[in-house]
CSV table of C-alpha atoms in Angstrom, one decimal:
chain,number,residue,atom,x,y,z
C,10,MET,CA,4.4,-8.7,-15.8
C,11,MET,CA,3.4,-12.1,-14.3
C,12,GLU,CA,0.0,-12.1,-16.0
C,13,GLU,CA,1.7,-11.2,-19.3
C,14,GLN,CA,4.1,-14.1,-19.0
C,15,PHE,CA,1.9,-16.8,-17.6
C,16,GLY,CA,-1.8,-15.8,-18.2
C,17,TRP,CA,-1.8,-17.1,-21.8
C,18,ARG,CA,-0.2,-20.4,-20.7
C,19,VAL,CA,-3.0,-21.0,-18.2
C,20,SER,CA,-5.6,-20.0,-20.8
C,21,GLU,CA,-4.1,-22.3,-23.5
C,22,ASN,CA,-3.5,-25.3,-21.3
C,23,CYS,CA,-6.2,-25.0,-18.6
C,24,PRO,CA,-9.0,-23.0,-20.3
C,25,ASN,CA,-11.5,-23.7,-17.6
C,26,ALA,CA,-9.2,-22.6,-14.7
C,27,ILE,CA,-10.3,-19.4,-13.0
C,28,ARG,CA,-7.7,-16.7,-13.5
C,29,ILE,CA,-7.4,-14.3,-10.5
C,30,LEU,CA,-5.0,-11.4,-10.5
C,31,ASP,CA,-3.8,-10.1,-7.1
C,32,THR,CA,-2.9,-6.5,-7.9
C,33,GLU,CA,-1.7,-5.4,-4.4
C,34,ASP,CA,-2.0,-1.9,-5.7
C,35,LEU,CA,-2.3,-0.2,-9.1
C,36,HIS,CA,1.2,0.5,-10.2
C,37,PHE,CA,0.2,2.9,-12.9
C,38,PHE,CA,-1.7,5.0,-10.3
C,39,ARG,CA,1.3,5.2,-8.0
C,40,LYS,CA,3.6,6.1,-10.9
C,41,ALA,CA,1.3,8.8,-12.2
C,42,ARG,CA,1.1,10.4,-8.8
C,43,TYR,CA,4.9,10.3,-8.6
C,44,GLU,CA,5.4,12.0,-11.9
C,45,ALA,CA,2.9,14.7,-11.0
C,46,PHE,CA,4.6,15.2,-7.6
C,47,LYS,CA,8.1,15.5,-9.2
C,48,GLN,CA,6.7,18.2,-11.5
C,49,GLY,CA,5.2,20.0,-8.5
C,50,ARG,CA,1.6,19.9,-9.7
C,51,SER,CA,-1.7,18.1,-9.1
C,52,LEU,CA,-2.5,14.8,-10.8
C,53,LYS,CA,-4.3,15.2,-14.2
C,54,LYS,CA,-6.5,12.8,-16.0
C,55,THR,CA,-3.9,12.5,-18.8
C,56,ASP,CA,-1.3,11.3,-16.3
C,57,LEU,CA,-3.3,8.1,-15.9
C,58,HIS,CA,-3.3,7.4,-19.7
C,59,SER,CA,0.1,5.8,-19.7
C,60,ASP,CA,1.7,2.7,-21.2
C,61,GLU,CA,1.7,1.3,-17.6
C,62,ALA,CA,-2.0,1.8,-17.4
C,63,ARG,CA,-2.7,0.2,-20.7
C,64,ARG,CA,-0.6,-2.9,-19.7
C,65,GLU,CA,-2.1,-3.2,-16.2
C,66,ILE,CA,-5.7,-2.7,-17.3
C,67,ALA,CA,-5.2,-5.2,-20.1
C,68,SER,CA,-4.1,-7.7,-17.5
C,69,ILE,CA,-7.2,-7.0,-15.4
C,70,LEU,CA,-9.5,-7.4,-18.4
C,71,ARG,CA,-7.9,-10.7,-19.4
C,72,CYS,CA,-8.5,-12.2,-15.9
C,73,ASP,CA,-11.8,-13.5,-14.5
C,74,LEU,CA,-11.3,-11.6,-11.3
C,75,SER,CA,-8.8,-9.0,-9.9
C,76,LEU,CA,-8.3,-8.4,-6.2
C,77,ILE,CA,-8.1,-4.7,-5.5
C,78,ILE,CA,-6.7,-3.6,-2.1
C,79,SER,CA,-8.2,-0.1,-1.9
C,80,GLU,CA,-11.7,1.2,-2.5
C,81,ALA,CA,-10.2,4.3,-4.0
C,82,GLU,CA,-8.6,2.2,-6.7
C,83,THR,CA,-11.8,0.2,-7.3
C,84,GLN,CA,-13.6,3.5,-7.8
C,85,LEU,CA,-10.9,4.7,-10.2
C,86,LEU,CA,-11.1,1.6,-12.3
C,87,ILE,CA,-14.9,1.6,-12.5
C,88,GLU,CA,-15.5,5.4,-13.0
C,89,LYS,CA,-12.4,6.4,-15.1
C,90,PHE,CA,-11.7,3.2,-17.1
C,91,ASN,CA,-15.2,1.7,-17.2
C,92,ILE,CA,-14.1,-1.7,-15.8
C,93,GLN,CA,-17.1,-3.9,-15.0
C,94,PRO,CA,-17.6,-4.2,-11.2
C,95,SER,CA,-18.0,-8.0,-11.7
C,96,LEU,CA,-14.3,-8.2,-12.7
C,97,LEU,CA,-13.2,-6.6,-9.4
C,98,ARG,CA,-13.2,-7.8,-5.8
C,99,TYR,CA,-12.2,-5.4,-3.0
C,100,ILE,CA,-9.9,-7.3,-0.6
C,101,PRO,CA,-7.9,-5.1,1.8
C,102,PHE,CA,-5.3,-6.2,4.3
C,103,LEU,CA,-6.9,-9.0,6.4
C,104,VAL,CA,-6.6,-8.8,10.2
C,105,GLU,CA,-7.6,-11.4,12.7
C,106,GLU,CA,-10.3,-10.4,15.1
C,107,GLN,CA,-8.8,-8.3,17.9
C,108,PRO,CA,-9.9,-9.0,21.6
C,109,GLU,CA,-11.9,-6.1,23.0
C,110,ASP,CA,-9.4,-5.7,25.9
C,111,LYS,CA,-6.3,-5.9,23.7
C,112,LEU,CA,-5.4,-2.2,24.2
C,113,ALA,CA,-5.0,-2.8,27.9
C,114,GLU,CA,-2.1,-5.2,27.1
C,115,PHE,CA,-0.1,-2.5,25.4
C,116,PRO,CA,2.3,0.1,27.0
C,117,THR,CA,0.4,3.2,28.1
C,118,PHE,CA,0.8,6.8,26.8
C,119,GLN,CA,3.2,7.5,29.7
C,120,GLN,CA,5.3,4.3,29.0
C,121,ARG,CA,5.9,5.3,25.4
C,122,ASN,CA,8.3,7.9,24.0
C,123,ASP,CA,9.4,9.3,20.7
C,124,PHE,CA,8.2,9.1,17.1
C,125,MET,CA,9.0,6.5,14.4
C,126,PHE,CA,8.9,6.0,10.7
C,127,ILE,CA,9.1,2.6,9.1
C,128,GLY,CA,9.3,1.4,5.4
C,129,ASN,CA,11.3,-0.3,2.8
C,130,PHE,CA,13.8,2.2,1.3
C,131,LEU,CA,13.6,0.7,-2.2
C,132,HIS,CA,10.0,2.0,-2.3
C,133,ALA,CA,10.2,5.6,-3.6
C,134,PRO,CA,7.3,7.0,-1.4
C,135,ASN,CA,9.1,5.9,1.7
C,136,TRP,CA,12.5,7.4,0.7
C,137,ASP,CA,10.7,10.7,-0.2
C,138,ALA,CA,8.8,10.7,3.2
C,139,VAL,CA,12.1,10.4,5.1
C,140,LEU,CA,13.7,13.2,3.2
C,141,TYR,CA,10.6,15.3,3.8
C,142,LEU,CA,10.7,14.5,7.5
C,143,LYS,CA,14.4,15.4,7.7
C,144,ASN,CA,14.2,18.7,5.8
C,145,ASN,CA,10.8,20.0,6.5
C,146,ILE,CA,8.8,18.4,9.3
C,147,TRP,CA,11.3,17.2,12.0
C,148,PRO,CA,13.0,20.6,12.6
C,149,LEU,CA,9.5,22.1,13.4
C,150,VAL,CA,8.6,19.3,15.7
C,151,LYS,CA,12.0,19.3,17.4
C,152,LYS,CA,11.7,23.0,18.1
C,153,GLN,CA,8.6,22.3,20.3
C,154,LEU,CA,9.7,18.9,21.7
C,155,PRO,CA,13.5,19.2,22.2
C,156,LYS,CA,13.8,15.9,24.1
C,157,ALA,CA,11.9,13.8,21.5
C,158,LYS,CA,13.6,11.6,18.9
C,159,LEU,CA,12.5,10.3,15.5
C,160,HIS,CA,13.6,6.7,14.8
C,161,ILE,CA,13.8,5.7,11.2
C,162,TYR,CA,13.4,1.9,10.6
C,163,GLY,CA,13.4,0.0,7.3
C,164,ALA,CA,15.0,-2.6,5.1
C,165,TYR,CA,17.6,-1.7,2.4
C,166,THR,CA,19.0,1.2,4.5
C,167,THR,CA,21.7,2.3,2.1
C,168,GLU,CA,24.6,4.7,2.8
C,169,LYS,CA,22.6,7.7,1.5
C,170,VAL,CA,19.9,6.9,4.1
C,171,LYS,CA,22.4,6.4,6.9
C,172,GLN,CA,23.9,9.8,6.1
C,173,LEU,CA,20.7,11.5,7.1
C,174,GLU,CA,21.3,10.6,10.7
C,175,ASN,CA,21.9,13.4,13.2
C,176,LYS,CA,22.0,12.3,16.8
C,177,LYS,CA,22.1,15.9,18.0
C,178,GLU,CA,18.8,16.6,16.2
C,179,GLY,CA,17.3,13.3,17.5
C,180,PHE,CA,17.0,12.0,13.9
C,181,LEU,CA,18.1,8.4,14.2
C,182,VAL,CA,18.5,6.0,11.3
C,183,GLU,CA,18.1,2.5,12.9
C,184,GLY,CA,17.8,0.3,9.8
C,185,ARG,CA,16.0,-3.0,9.5
C,186,VAL,CA,14.3,-4.4,12.6
C,187,ASN,CA,13.4,-8.1,13.3
C,188,ASN,CA,10.5,-7.3,15.6
C,189,ALA,CA,8.5,-4.3,14.2
C,190,ALA,CA,5.7,-4.9,16.7
C,191,GLU,CA,8.0,-4.3,19.6
C,192,LYS,CA,9.1,-0.9,18.1
C,193,PHE,CA,5.6,0.2,17.5
C,194,GLN,CA,4.6,-0.6,21.1
C,195,GLN,CA,7.6,1.3,22.5
C,196,THR,CA,6.8,4.4,20.3
C,197,ARG,CA,4.1,7.0,21.0
C,198,ILE,CA,3.4,8.1,17.4
C,199,LEU,CA,4.0,6.8,13.9
C,200,LEU,CA,5.0,9.9,11.8
C,201,ALA,CA,4.7,9.1,8.1
C,202,PRO,CA,3.8,12.0,5.8
C,203,LEU,CA,3.6,10.2,2.5
C,204,ARG,CA,3.3,12.6,-0.5
C,205,PHE,CA,2.5,10.0,-3.2
C,206,GLY,CA,1.7,6.4,-3.6
C,207,ALA,CA,-1.2,4.0,-4.1
C,208,GLY,CA,-2.9,1.1,-2.4
C,209,ILE,CA,-3.1,0.7,1.4
C,210,LYS,CA,0.0,1.4,3.4
C,211,GLY,CA,0.7,-1.5,5.7
C,212,LYS,CA,2.6,0.6,8.2
C,213,PHE,CA,-0.6,2.3,9.4
C,214,ILE,CA,-2.5,-1.0,9.8
C,215,GLU,CA,0.5,-2.4,11.7
C,216,ALA,CA,0.5,0.7,13.9
C,217,MET,CA,-3.2,0.2,14.7
C,218,ILE,CA,-2.7,-3.5,15.6
C,219,ASN,CA,0.0,-2.4,18.1
C,220,GLY,CA,-2.0,0.5,19.6
C,221,THR,CA,0.1,3.3,18.1
C,222,PRO,CA,-1.6,6.4,16.7
C,223,SER,CA,-0.4,7.9,13.4
C,224,VAL,CA,0.1,11.3,11.8
C,225,THR,CA,0.0,11.2,8.0
C,226,THR,CA,-1.3,12.9,4.9
C,227,THR,CA,-4.5,12.4,2.9
C,228,ILE,CA,-2.6,10.0,0.5
C,229,GLY,CA,-1.2,8.1,3.5
C,230,ALA,CA,-4.6,7.5,5.0
C,231,GLU,CA,-6.3,6.8,1.6
C,232,GLY,CA,-8.5,3.7,1.6
C,233,ILE,CA,-8.1,2.9,5.3
C,234,CYS,CA,-10.6,4.5,7.6
C,235,GLY,CA,-13.7,4.9,5.4
C,236,ILE,CA,-16.3,6.9,7.4
C,237,ASN,CA,-14.5,6.2,10.7
C,238,PRO,CA,-12.3,8.8,12.4
C,239,TRP,CA,-8.6,8.4,11.7
C,240,ASN,CA,-6.2,6.8,14.1
C,241,GLY,CA,-4.5,10.1,14.9
C,242,GLU,CA,-4.2,13.1,12.7
C,243,ILE,CA,-4.3,13.9,8.9
C,244,ALA,CA,-2.5,17.0,7.6
C,245,ASN,CA,-1.0,18.0,4.2
C,246,ASP,CA,1.5,20.9,4.7
C,247,ASP,CA,4.7,21.3,6.7
C,248,LYS,CA,3.4,23.5,9.5
C,249,THR,CA,0.1,21.6,10.0
C,250,ILE,CA,1.7,18.2,10.0
C,251,ALA,CA,4.2,19.3,12.6
C,252,GLU,CA,1.6,20.9,14.8
C,253,ALA,CA,-0.6,17.8,14.6
C,254,ALA,CA,2.4,15.6,15.6
C,255,VAL,CA,3.2,17.9,18.6
C,256,THR,CA,-0.4,18.1,19.8
C,257,LEU,CA,-1.0,14.4,19.6
C,258,TYR,CA,2.3,13.7,21.3
C,259,LYS,CA,1.6,16.0,24.3
C,260,ASN,CA,-2.2,15.3,24.7
C,261,GLU,CA,-2.8,12.0,26.5
C,262,LYS,CA,-6.6,12.2,26.2
C,263,ARG,CA,-6.4,12.9,22.5
C,264,TRP,CA,-3.8,10.2,22.0
C,265,THR,CA,-6.0,7.6,23.8
C,266,LYS,CA,-9.0,8.5,21.7
C,267,ALA,CA,-6.9,8.1,18.6
C,268,GLN,CA,-5.7,4.6,19.7
C,269,GLN,CA,-9.4,3.6,20.2
C,270,PHE,CA,-10.2,4.8,16.7
C,271,GLY,CA,-7.5,2.5,15.4
C,272,THR,CA,-9.1,-0.5,17.0
C,273,ARG,CA,-12.5,0.6,15.6
C,274,ILE,CA,-11.1,0.8,12.1
C,275,LEU,CA,-9.6,-2.7,12.3
C,276,GLN,CA,-12.9,-4.1,13.5
C,277,ASN,CA,-15.1,-2.3,11.0
C,278,ARG,CA,-12.8,-2.4,7.9
C,279,PHE,CA,-10.3,-5.2,7.9
C,280,GLN,CA,-11.8,-8.3,9.5
C,281,LYS,CA,-10.3,-11.4,7.9
C,282,ALA,CA,-13.4,-13.6,8.4
C,283,THR,CA,-15.7,-11.1,6.5
C,284,PHE,CA,-13.5,-10.7,3.4
C,285,LYS,CA,-12.5,-14.4,3.3
C,286,ASN,CA,-16.1,-15.5,3.1
C,287,LEU,CA,-16.9,-12.9,0.4
C,288,LEU,CA,-13.9,-14.1,-1.7
C,289,PHE,CA,-14.9,-17.8,-1.3
C,290,GLU,CA,-18.4,-17.0,-2.3
C,291,GLU,CA,-17.1,-15.1,-5.4
C,292,ILE,CA,-14.9,-18.1,-6.4
C,293,GLN,CA,-17.8,-20.5,-6.0
C,294,TYR,CA,-20.0,-18.3,-8.2
C,295,LEU,CA,-17.2,-18.3,-10.9
C,296,GLU,CA,-16.9,-22.0,-10.7
C,297,GLU,CA,-20.6,-22.4,-11.4
C,298,ASN,CA,-21.0,-19.6,-13.9
C,299,LEU,CA,-17.6,-19.2,-15.6
C,300,GLU,CA,-18.9,-19.3,-19.2
C,301,THR,CA,-21.6,-16.8,-18.5
C,302,HIS,CA,-19.2,-14.5,-16.6
C,303,ARG,CA,-16.7,-14.6,-19.5
C,304,SER,CA,-19.3,-14.0,-22.1
C,305,LYS,CA,-20.0,-10.6,-20.5
C,306,ASN,CA,-16.4,-9.6,-20.8
C,307,PHE,CA,-15.8,-9.3,-24.6
C,308,MET,CA,-12.9,-6.9,-24.2
C,309,GLY,CA,-11.1,-9.4,-22.1
C,310,SER,CA,-11.7,-12.3,-24.5
C,311,MET,CA,-10.5,-10.1,-27.4
C,312,LEU,CA,-7.3,-9.1,-25.5
C,313,MET,CA,-6.6,-12.7,-24.6
C,314,HIS,CA,-7.1,-13.7,-28.3
C,315,HIS,CA,-4.4,-11.2,-29.3
C,316,THR,CA,-2.2,-12.0,-26.4
C,317,LEU,CA,-2.1,-15.6,-27.5
C,318,LYS,CA,-0.8,-14.3,-30.8
C,319,SER,CA,1.7,-11.7,-29.5
C,320,THR,CA,2.6,-11.9,-25.9
C,321,LYS,CA,2.9,-15.7,-26.2
C,322,TYR,CA,5.7,-15.4,-28.7
C,323,MET,CA,7.4,-12.6,-26.7
C,324,ALA,CA,7.4,-14.9,-23.7
C,325,LEU,CA,8.8,-17.8,-25.7
C,326,TRP,CA,11.5,-15.5,-27.1
C,327,ILE,CA,12.5,-14.4,-23.6
C,328,GLU,CA,12.5,-18.1,-22.5
C,329,ALA,CA,14.7,-19.0,-25.5
C,330,LYS,CA,17.0,-16.1,-24.9
C,331,ASN,CA,17.5,-17.1,-21.2
C,332,LYS,CA,18.2,-20.7,-22.2
C,333,LEU,CA,20.8,-19.5,-24.7
C,334,ALA,CA,22.4,-17.3,-22.0
C,335,ASN,CA,22.5,-20.2,-19.6
C,336,GLN,CA,24.1,-22.5,-22.1
C,337,LYS,CA,26.8,-19.9,-22.8
C,338,ASN,CA,27.5,-19.6,-19.0
C,339,ASP,CA,27.7,-23.4,-18.8
């Protein structure tokens, strides 16, 4: 939406400015997975050929460079939509270098208790995961760990979320927290069985930073560990997820190993210094070779040409409509 509204303005008024789109994640990919999930089936190629995909990929093509947060999404764009690799730059979450002895600063396995989930409840994958935990996973875990509790944290905790709380079952809806790191360090395991979504899920990176192993699904772990072992357990059905959570919760040796794997993932995959330098090198190259770079992206120049004719006037219409509405309010 932002590129559609402002990309043409930059192109028209500052034609030599480098236009970079920070995607965060591919919205059409997340929505396609959601629609497939709601229908109880696997994702099909045709699910990706949506109006959202056309809009989002058009924005990517019109820009000189797009920042893609997940290798899985980079691969999708190149292999399924034939986007030139030169238009994409993989930039994951950026983490400052962690001291080698940082794990020693955190509470130990014995000093931690319980499970946690954290996420913004306006985000559909988070709300679905909490319902899934409540109805499918937590009863199985609680049966084997009767003293354990599951703490649900997150912003926008509406009444429908609060109604899920059951103190007798140890299912506690805590709401928004000011210091998430503190909660991670108090908790033994992040339990987050996400069933759809896209991009990289920040909750798992935050868990690793705070020395907390995670139990999640293949989709939850997507794009994070690469060839490295996961920071805990990955499972995809009710029984296996619950068993993985119980095993990791009870086994100190396995838990400690998982914690170490998290540190390794951060070191090997998310170092800020590495990706910062790569991005600056890319921008420098574009500064020096912008005309050549754009000449290789005919589809992008064609889309920008038509955008100047159509989207420009749509944006101007919206602007005029908003001004008229404000005048009426005055």
